[in-house]
Short mmCIF file of the C-alpha atoms (twelve columns), coordinates in Angstrom:
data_MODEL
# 
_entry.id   MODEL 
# 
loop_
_atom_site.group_PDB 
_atom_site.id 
_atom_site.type_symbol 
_atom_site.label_atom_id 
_atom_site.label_alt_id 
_atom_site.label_comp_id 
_atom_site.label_asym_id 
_atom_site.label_seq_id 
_atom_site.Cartn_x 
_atom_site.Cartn_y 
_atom_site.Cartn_z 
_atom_site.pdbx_PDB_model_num 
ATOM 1   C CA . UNK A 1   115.727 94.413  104.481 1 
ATOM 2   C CA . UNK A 2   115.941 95.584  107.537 1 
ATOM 3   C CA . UNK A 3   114.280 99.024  108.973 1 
ATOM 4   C CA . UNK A 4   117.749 101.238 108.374 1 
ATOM 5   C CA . UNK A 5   117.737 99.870  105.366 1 
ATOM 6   C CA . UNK A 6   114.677 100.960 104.261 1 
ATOM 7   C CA . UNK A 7   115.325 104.288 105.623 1 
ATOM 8   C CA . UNK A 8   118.768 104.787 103.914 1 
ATOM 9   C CA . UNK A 9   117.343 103.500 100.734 1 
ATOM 10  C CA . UNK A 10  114.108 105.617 100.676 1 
ATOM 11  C CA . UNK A 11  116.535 108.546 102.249 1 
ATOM 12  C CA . UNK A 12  113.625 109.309 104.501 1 
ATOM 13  C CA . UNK A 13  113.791 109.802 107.966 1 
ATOM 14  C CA . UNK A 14  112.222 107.777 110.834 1 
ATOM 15  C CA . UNK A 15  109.768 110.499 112.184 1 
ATOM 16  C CA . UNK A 16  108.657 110.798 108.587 1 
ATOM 17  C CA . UNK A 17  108.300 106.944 108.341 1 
ATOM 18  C CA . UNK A 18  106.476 107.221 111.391 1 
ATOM 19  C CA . UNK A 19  104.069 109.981 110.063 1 
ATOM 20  C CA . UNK A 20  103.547 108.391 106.868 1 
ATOM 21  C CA . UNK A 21  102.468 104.623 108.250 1 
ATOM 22  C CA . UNK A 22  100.580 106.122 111.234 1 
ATOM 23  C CA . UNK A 23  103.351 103.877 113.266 1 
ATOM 24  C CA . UNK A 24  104.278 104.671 117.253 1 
ATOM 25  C CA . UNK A 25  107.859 106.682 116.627 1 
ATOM 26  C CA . UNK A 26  108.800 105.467 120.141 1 
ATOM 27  C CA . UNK A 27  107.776 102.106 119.030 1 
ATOM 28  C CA . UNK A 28  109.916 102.452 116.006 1 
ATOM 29  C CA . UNK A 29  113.186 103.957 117.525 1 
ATOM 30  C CA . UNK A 30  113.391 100.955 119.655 1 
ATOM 31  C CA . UNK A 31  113.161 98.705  115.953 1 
ATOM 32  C CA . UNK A 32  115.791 100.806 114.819 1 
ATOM 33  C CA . UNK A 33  117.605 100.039 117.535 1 
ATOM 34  C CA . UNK A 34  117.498 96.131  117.736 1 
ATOM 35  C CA . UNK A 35  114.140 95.772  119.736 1 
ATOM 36  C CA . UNK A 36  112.034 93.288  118.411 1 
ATOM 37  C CA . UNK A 37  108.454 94.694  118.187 1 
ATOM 38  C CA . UNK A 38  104.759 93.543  119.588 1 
ATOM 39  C CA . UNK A 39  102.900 95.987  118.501 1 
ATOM 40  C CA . UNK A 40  100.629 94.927  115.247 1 
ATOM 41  C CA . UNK A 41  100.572 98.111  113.663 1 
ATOM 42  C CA . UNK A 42  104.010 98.012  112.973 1 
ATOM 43  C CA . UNK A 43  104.047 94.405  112.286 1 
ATOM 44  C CA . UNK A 44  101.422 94.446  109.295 1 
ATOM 45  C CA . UNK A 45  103.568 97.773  107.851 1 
ATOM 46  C CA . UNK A 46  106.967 95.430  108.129 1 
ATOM 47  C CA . UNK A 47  104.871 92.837  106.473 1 
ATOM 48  C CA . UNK A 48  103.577 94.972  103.310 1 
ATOM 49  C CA . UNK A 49  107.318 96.601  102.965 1 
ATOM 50  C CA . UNK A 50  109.319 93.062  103.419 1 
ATOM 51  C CA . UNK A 51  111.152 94.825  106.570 1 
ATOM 52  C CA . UNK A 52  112.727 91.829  108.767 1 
ATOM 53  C CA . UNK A 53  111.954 92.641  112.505 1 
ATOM 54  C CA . UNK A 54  113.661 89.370  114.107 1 
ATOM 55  C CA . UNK A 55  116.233 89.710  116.125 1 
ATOM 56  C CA . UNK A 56  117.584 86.757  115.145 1 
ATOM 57  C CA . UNK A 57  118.523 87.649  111.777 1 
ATOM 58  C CA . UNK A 58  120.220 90.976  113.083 1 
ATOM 59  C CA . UNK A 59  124.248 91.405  113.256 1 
ATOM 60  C CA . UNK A 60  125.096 91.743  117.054 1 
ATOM 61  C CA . UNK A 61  123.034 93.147  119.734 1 
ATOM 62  C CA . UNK A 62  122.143 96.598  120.646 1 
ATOM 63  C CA . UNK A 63  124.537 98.676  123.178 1 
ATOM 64  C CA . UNK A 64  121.882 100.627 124.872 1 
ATOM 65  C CA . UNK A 65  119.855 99.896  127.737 1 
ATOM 66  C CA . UNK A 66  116.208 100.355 127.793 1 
ATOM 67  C CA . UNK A 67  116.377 103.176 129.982 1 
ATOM 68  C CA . UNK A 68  119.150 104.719 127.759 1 
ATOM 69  C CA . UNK A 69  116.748 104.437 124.336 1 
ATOM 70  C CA . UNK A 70  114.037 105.807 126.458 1 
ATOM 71  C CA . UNK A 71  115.895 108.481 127.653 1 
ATOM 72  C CA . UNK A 72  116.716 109.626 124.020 1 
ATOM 73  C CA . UNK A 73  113.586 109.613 123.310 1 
ATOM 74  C CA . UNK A 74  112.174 111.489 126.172 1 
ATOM 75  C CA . UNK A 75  114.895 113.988 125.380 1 
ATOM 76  C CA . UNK A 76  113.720 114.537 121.949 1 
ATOM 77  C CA . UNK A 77  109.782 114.260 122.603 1 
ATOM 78  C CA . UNK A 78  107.963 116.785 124.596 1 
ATOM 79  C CA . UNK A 79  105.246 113.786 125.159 1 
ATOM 80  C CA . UNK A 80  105.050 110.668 124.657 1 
ATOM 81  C CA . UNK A 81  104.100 106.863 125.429 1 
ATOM 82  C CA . UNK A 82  106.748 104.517 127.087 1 
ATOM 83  C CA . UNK A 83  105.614 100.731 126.860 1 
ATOM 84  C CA . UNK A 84  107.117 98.465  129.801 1 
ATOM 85  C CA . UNK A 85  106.886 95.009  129.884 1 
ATOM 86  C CA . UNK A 86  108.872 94.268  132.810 1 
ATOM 87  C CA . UNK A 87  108.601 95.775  136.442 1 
ATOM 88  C CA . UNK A 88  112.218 97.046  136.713 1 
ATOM 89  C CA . UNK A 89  112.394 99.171  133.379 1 
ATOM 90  C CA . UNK A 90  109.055 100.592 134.765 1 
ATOM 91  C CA . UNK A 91  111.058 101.166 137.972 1 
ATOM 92  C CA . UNK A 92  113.883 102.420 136.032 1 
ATOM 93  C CA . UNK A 93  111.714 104.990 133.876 1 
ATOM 94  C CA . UNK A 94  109.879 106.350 136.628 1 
ATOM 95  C CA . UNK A 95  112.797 107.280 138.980 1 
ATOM 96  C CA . UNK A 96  114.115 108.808 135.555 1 
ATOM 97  C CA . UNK A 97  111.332 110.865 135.158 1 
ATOM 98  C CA . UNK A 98  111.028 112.003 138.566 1 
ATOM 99  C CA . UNK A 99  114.538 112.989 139.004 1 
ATOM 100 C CA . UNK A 100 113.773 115.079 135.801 1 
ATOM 101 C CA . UNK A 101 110.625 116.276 137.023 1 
ATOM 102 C CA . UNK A 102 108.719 115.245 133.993 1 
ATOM 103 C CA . UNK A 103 104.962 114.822 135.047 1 
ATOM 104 C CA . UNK A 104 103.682 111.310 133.944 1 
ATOM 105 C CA . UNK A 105 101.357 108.817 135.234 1 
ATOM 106 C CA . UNK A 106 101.479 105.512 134.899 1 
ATOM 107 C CA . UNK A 107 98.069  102.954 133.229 1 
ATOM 108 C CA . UNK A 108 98.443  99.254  133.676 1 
ATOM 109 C CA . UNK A 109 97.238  96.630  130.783 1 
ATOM 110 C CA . UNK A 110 97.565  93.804  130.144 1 
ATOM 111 C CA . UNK A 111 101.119 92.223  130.118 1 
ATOM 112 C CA . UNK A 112 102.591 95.606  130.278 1 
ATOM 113 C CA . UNK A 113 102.563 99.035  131.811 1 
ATOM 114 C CA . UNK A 114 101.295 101.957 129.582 1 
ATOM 115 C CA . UNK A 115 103.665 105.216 130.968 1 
ATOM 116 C CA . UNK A 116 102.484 108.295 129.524 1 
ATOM 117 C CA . UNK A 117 104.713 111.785 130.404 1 
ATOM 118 C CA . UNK A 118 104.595 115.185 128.975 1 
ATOM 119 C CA . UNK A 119 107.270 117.364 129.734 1 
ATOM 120 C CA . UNK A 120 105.486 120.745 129.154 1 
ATOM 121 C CA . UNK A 121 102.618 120.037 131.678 1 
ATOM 122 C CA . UNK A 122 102.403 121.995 134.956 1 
ATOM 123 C CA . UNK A 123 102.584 119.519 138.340 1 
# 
């Protein structure tokens, strides 16, 4: 079963899913989505619930660009984490976020970048 699935059947809502597992929402909303996770959290959750997270097994691809699932979520959030593992969607989100004027800062680790904004600081 796949994450909607579970959702749909459990009629619960993936902020709730999120609370209830401890689980990255951001990290989730790009499951939902298609992505195919890394983090482990997530991955041991999947595991104890029989949730398929392979992208293999999943009916066509996803019609949103990274920047275009991040921006959703940056819309909804008034904080939040942004994982990138390549340099260009780091490129991408931070010209995003300074066109909106969303204060962030950016902490490298390794294999990724660790972006970090909150749209009700002061700059």
């Amino acid at each position: 079963m796949t994450l909607q699935e579970y959702l749909k059947q459990h009629q619960m809502k993936l902020s709730t899913f999120a609370k209830t597992y401890n689980l990255d929402y951001h990290g989730l909303f790009r499951v939902k989505q298609g992505a195919v996770t890394r983090d482990e959290a997530i991955k041991r959750v999947f595991e104890q619930l029989n949730i398929i997270n392979d992208g293999k097994q999943k009916v066509g691809e996803p019609n949103t660009s990274f920047l275009s699932q991040e921006c959703v979520c940056i819309h909804c959030e008034p904080s939040g984490d942004i994982y990138c593992y390549y340099r260009h969607h780091l490129q991408e989100i931070e010209e995003y976020l300074l066109k909106q004027n969303i204060p962030y800062y950016v902490r490298q680790a390794k294999g990724y970048w660790l972006v970090k904004y909150d749209k009700e600081a002061d700059r």
